[in-house]
PDB file of C-alpha atoms in Angstrom:
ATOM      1  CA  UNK A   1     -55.634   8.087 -28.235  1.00 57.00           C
ATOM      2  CA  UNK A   2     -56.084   8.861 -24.570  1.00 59.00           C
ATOM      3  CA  UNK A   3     -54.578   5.742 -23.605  1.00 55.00           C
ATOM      4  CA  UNK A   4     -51.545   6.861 -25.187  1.00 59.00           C
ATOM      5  CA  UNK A   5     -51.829  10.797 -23.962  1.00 55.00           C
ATOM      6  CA  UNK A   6     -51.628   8.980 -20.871  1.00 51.00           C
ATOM      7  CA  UNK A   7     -48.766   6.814 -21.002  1.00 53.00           C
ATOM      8  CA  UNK A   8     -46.886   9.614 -22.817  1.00 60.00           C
ATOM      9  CA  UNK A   9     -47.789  11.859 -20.045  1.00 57.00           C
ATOM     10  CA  UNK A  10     -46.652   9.147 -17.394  1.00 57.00           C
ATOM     11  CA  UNK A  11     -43.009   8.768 -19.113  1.00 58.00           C
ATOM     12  CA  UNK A  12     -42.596  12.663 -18.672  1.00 57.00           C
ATOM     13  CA  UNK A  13     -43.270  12.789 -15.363  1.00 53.00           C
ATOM     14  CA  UNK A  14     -41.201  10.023 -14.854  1.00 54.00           C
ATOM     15  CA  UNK A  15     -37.980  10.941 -16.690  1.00 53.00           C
ATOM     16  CA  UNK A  16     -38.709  14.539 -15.139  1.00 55.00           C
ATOM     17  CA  UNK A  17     -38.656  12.948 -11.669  1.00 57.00           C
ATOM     18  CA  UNK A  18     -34.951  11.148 -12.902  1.00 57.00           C
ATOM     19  CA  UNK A  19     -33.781  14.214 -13.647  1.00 57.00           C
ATOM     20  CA  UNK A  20     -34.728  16.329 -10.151  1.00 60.00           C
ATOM     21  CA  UNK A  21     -33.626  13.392  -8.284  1.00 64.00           C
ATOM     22  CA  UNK A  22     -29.908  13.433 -10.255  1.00 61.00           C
ATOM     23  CA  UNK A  23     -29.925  16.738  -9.452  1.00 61.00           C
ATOM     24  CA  UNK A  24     -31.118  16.523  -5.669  1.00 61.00           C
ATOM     25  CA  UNK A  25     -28.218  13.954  -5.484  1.00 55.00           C
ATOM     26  CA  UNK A  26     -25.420  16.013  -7.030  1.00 57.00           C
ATOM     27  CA  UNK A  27     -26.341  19.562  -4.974  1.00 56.00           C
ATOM     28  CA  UNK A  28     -26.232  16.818  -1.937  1.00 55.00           C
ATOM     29  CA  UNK A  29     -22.899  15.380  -3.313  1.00 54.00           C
ATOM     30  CA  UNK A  30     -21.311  19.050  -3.348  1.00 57.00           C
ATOM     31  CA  UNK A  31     -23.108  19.920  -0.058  1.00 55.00           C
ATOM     32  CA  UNK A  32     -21.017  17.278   1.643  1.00 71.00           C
ATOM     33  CA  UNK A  33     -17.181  17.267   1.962  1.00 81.00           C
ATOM     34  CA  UNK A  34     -15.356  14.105   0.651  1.00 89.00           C
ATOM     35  CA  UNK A  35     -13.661  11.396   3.077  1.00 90.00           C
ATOM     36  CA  UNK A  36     -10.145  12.746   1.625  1.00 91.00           C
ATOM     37  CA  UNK A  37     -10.791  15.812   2.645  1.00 91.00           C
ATOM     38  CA  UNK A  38     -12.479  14.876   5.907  1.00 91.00           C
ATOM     39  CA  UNK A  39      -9.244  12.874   6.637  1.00 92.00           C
ATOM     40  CA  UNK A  40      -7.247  15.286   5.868  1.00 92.00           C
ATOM     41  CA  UNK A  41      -8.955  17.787   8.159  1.00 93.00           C
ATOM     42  CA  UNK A  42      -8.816  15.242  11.279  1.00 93.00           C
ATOM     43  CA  UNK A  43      -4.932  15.517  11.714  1.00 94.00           C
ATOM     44  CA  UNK A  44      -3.505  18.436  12.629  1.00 94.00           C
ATOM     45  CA  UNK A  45       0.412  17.750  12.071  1.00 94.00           C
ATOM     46  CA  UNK A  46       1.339  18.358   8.095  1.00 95.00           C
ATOM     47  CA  UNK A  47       4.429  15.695   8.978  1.00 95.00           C
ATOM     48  CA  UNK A  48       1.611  13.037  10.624  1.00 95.00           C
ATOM     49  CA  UNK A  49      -0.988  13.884   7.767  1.00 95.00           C
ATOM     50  CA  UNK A  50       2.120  12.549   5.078  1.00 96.00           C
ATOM     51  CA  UNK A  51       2.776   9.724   7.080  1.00 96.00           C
ATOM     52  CA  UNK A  52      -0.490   8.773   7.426  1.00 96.00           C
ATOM     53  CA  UNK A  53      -1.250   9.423   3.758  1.00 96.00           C
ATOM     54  CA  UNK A  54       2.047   7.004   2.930  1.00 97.00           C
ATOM     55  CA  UNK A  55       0.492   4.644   5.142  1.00 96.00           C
ATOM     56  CA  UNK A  56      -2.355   4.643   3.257  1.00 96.00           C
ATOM     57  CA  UNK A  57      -0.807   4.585  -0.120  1.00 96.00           C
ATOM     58  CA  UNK A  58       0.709   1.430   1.277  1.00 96.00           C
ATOM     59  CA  UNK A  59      -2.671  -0.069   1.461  1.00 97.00           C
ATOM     60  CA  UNK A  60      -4.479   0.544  -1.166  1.00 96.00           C
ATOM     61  CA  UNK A  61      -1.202  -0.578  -3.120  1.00 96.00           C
ATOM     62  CA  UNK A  62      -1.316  -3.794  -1.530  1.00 96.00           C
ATOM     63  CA  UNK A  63      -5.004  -4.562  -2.223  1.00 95.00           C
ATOM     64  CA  UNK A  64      -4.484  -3.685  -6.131  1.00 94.00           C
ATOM     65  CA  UNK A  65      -6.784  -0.796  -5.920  1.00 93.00           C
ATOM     66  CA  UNK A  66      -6.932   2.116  -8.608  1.00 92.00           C
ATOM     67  CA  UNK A  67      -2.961   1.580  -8.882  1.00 91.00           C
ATOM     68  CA  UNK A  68      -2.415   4.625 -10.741  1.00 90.00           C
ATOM     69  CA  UNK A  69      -4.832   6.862  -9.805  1.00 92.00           C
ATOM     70  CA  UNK A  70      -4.114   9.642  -7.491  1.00 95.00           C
ATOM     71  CA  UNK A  71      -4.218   9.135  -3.359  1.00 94.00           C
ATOM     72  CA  UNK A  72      -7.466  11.419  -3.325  1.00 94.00           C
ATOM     73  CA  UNK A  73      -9.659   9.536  -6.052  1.00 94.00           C
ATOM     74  CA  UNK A  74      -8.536   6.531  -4.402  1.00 94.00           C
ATOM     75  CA  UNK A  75      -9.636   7.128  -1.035  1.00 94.00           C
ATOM     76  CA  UNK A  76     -12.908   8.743  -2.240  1.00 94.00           C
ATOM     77  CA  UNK A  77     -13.809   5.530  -4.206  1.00 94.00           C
ATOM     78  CA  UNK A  78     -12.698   3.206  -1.619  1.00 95.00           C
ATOM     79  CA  UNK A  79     -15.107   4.742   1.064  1.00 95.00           C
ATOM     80  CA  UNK A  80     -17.967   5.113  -1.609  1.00 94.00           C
ATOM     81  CA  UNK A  81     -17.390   0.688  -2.351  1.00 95.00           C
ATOM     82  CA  UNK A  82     -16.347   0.531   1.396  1.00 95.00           C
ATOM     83  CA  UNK A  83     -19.809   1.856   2.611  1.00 93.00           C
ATOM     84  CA  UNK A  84     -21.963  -0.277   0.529  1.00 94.00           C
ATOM     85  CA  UNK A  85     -20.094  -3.750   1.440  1.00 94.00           C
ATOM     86  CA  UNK A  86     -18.322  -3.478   4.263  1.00 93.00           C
ATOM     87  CA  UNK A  87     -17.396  -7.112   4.412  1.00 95.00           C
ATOM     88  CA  UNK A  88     -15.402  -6.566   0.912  1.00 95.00           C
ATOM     89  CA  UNK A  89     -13.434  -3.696   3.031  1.00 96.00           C
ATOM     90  CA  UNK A  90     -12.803  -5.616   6.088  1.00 95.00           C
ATOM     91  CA  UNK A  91     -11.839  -8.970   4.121  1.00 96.00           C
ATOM     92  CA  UNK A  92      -9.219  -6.354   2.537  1.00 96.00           C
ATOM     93  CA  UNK A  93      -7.746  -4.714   5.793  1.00 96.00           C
ATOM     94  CA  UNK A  94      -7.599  -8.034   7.327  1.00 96.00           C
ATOM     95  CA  UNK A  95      -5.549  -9.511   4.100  1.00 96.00           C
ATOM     96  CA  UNK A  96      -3.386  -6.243   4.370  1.00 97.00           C
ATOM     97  CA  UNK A  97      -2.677  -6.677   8.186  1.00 96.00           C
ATOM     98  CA  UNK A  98      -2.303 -10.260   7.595  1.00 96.00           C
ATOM     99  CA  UNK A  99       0.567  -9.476   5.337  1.00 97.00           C
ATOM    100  CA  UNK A 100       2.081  -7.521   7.758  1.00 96.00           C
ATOM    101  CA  UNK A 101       2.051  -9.389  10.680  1.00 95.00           C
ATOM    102  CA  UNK A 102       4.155 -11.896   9.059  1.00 96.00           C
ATOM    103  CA  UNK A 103       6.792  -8.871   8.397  1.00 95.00           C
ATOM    104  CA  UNK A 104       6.573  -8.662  11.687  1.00 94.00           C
ATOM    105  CA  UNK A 105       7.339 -12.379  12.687  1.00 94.00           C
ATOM    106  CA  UNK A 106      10.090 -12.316  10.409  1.00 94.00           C
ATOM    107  CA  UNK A 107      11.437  -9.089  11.687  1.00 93.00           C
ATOM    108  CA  UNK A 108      11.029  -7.154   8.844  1.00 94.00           C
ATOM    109  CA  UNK A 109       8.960  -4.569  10.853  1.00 93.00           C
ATOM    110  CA  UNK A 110       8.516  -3.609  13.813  1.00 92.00           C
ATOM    111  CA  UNK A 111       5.195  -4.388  15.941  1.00 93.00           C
ATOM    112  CA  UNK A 112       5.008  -0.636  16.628  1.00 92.00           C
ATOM    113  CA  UNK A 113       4.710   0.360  12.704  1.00 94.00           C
ATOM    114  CA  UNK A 114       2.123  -2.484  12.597  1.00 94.00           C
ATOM    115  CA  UNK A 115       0.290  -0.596  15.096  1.00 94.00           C
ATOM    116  CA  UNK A 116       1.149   3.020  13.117  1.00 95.00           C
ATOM    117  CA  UNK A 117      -0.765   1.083   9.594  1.00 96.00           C
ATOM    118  CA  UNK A 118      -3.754   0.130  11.612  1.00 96.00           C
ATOM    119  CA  UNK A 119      -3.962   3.830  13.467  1.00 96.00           C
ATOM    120  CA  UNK A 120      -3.966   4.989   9.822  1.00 96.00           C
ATOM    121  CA  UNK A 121      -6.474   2.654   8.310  1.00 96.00           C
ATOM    122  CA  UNK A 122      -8.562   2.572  11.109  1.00 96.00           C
ATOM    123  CA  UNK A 123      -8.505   6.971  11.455  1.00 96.00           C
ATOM    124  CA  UNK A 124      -9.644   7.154   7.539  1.00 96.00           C
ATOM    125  CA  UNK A 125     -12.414   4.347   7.792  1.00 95.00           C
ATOM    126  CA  UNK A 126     -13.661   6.270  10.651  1.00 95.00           C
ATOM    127  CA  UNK A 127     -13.602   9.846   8.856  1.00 93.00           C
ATOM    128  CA  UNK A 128     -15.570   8.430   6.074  1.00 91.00           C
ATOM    129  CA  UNK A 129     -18.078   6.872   8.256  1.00 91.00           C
ATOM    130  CA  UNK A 130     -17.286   3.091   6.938  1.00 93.00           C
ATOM    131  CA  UNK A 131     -18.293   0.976  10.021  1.00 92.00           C
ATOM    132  CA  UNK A 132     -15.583  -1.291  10.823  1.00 93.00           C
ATOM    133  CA  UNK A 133     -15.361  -3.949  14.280  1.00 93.00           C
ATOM    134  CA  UNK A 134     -11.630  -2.571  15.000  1.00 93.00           C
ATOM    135  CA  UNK A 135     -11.562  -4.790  18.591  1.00 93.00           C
ATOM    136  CA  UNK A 136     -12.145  -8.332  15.910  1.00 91.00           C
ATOM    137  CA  UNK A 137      -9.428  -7.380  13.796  1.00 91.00           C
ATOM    138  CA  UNK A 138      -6.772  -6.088  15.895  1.00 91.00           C
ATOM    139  CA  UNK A 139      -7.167  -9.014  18.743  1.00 91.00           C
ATOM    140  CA  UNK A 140      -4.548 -11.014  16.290  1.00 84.00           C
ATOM    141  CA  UNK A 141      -1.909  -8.347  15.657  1.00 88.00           C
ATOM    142  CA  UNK A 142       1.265  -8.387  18.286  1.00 88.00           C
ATOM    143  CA  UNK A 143       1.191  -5.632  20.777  1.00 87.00           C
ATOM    144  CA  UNK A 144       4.066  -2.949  20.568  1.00 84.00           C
ATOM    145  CA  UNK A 145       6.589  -2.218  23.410  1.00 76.00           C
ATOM    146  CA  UNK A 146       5.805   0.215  25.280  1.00 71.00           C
ATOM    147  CA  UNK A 147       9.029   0.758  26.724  1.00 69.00           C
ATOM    148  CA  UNK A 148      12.276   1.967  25.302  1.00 67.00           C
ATOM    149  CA  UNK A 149      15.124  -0.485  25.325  1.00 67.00           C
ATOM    150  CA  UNK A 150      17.384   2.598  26.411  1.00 70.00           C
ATOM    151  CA  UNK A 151      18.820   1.502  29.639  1.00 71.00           C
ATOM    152  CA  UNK A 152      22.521   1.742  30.602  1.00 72.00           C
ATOM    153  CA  UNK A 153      25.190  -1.196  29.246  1.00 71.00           C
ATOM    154  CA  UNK A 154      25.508  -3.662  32.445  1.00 75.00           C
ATOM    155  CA  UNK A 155      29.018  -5.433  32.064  1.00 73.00           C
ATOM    156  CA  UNK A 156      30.397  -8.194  34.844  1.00 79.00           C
ATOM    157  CA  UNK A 157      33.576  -7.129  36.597  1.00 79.00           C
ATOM    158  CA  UNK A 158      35.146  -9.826  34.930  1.00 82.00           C
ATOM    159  CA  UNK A 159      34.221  -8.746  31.538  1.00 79.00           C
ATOM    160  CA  UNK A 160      35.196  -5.505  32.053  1.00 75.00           C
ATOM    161  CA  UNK A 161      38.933  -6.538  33.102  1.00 79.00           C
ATOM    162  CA  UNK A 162      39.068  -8.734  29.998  1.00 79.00           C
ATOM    163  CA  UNK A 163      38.906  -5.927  27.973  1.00 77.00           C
ATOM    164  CA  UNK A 164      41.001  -3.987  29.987  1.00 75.00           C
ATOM    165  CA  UNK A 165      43.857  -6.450  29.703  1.00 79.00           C
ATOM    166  CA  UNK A 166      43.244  -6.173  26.016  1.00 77.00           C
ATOM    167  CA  UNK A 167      43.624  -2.940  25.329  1.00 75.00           C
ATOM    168  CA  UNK A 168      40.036  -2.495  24.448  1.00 70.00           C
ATOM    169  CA  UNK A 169      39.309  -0.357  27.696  1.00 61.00           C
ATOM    170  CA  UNK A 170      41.069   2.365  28.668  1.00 65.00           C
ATOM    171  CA  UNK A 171      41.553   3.969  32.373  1.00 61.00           C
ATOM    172  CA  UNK A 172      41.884   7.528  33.094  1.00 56.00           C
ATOM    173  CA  UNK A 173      42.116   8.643  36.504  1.00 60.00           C
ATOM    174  CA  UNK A 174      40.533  11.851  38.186  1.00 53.00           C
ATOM    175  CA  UNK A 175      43.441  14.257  38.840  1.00 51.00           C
TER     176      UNK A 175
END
């Protein structure tokens, strides 16, 4: 009979201790902001926070997660499953990037929005505290110009009488 006072006294505590610790978690789950919000916060620009959100969208869409579920669950979710395996996230941006670097070889895409995905990828991961190696997985990506391709039209002298024989160029003199 004591034995079983005992034992019956042991289970209380113990489903008692459950429920504080539940609790303990959820007070610290609403103490602490979530990484869509935390994302959100880090860029200033509404027009760069849709962008990046698109760019984002992009991903997860790619990698077949939580298809129709909204943008904010889906980050949320991702970070939570992103923090405990991080090899399951990186296999996944890698896959992603993978896919479009080969956009980019077949000229698809620029390398420059290459570069605008991983900025995006890389600036949630890091607002949601999911440790990622960025320098391992961006070593393989093509580097954007840096320069615009704006400069003046050079044309021969030759050229340039050719098509004013033609009719294609016209003359006008200074009066």
């Amino acid at each position: 009979d004591i034995l079983y006072k005992l034992k019956d006294m042991q289970s209380t505590t113990k489903s008692n201790n459950t429920a504080t610790t539940i609790k303990e978690e959820e007070e610290e789950e609403q103490n602490q902001l979530s990484s869509y919000t935390m994302f959100k916060y880090s860029i200033r620009s509404e027009l760069t926070r849709k962008y990046y959100e698109r760019r984002l969208r992009t991903f997860f869409d790619f990698i077949q997660f939580l298809p129709s579920s909204e943008l904010e669950k889906r980050c949320n979710i991702f970070a939570k499953k992103a923090t405990r395996n991080n090899k399951w996230a990186v296999v996944n941006i890698i896959r992603f990037l993978q896919y479009e670097k080969e956009r980019v070889e077949k000229g698809e895409i620029t390398a420059a929005t290459l570069s605008n995905f991983v900025k995006s990828i890389k600036l949630y991961c890091e607002m949601c505290d999911v440790t990622i190696h960025w320098k391992k997985i961006t070593r393989g990506l093509p580097r954007p110009r840096l320069t615009a391709n704006d400069r003046a039209l050079e044309i021969d002298p030759e050229m340039l009488e050719a098509l004013f024989n033609k009719g294609l160029l016209l003359y006008a003199e200074d009066k």
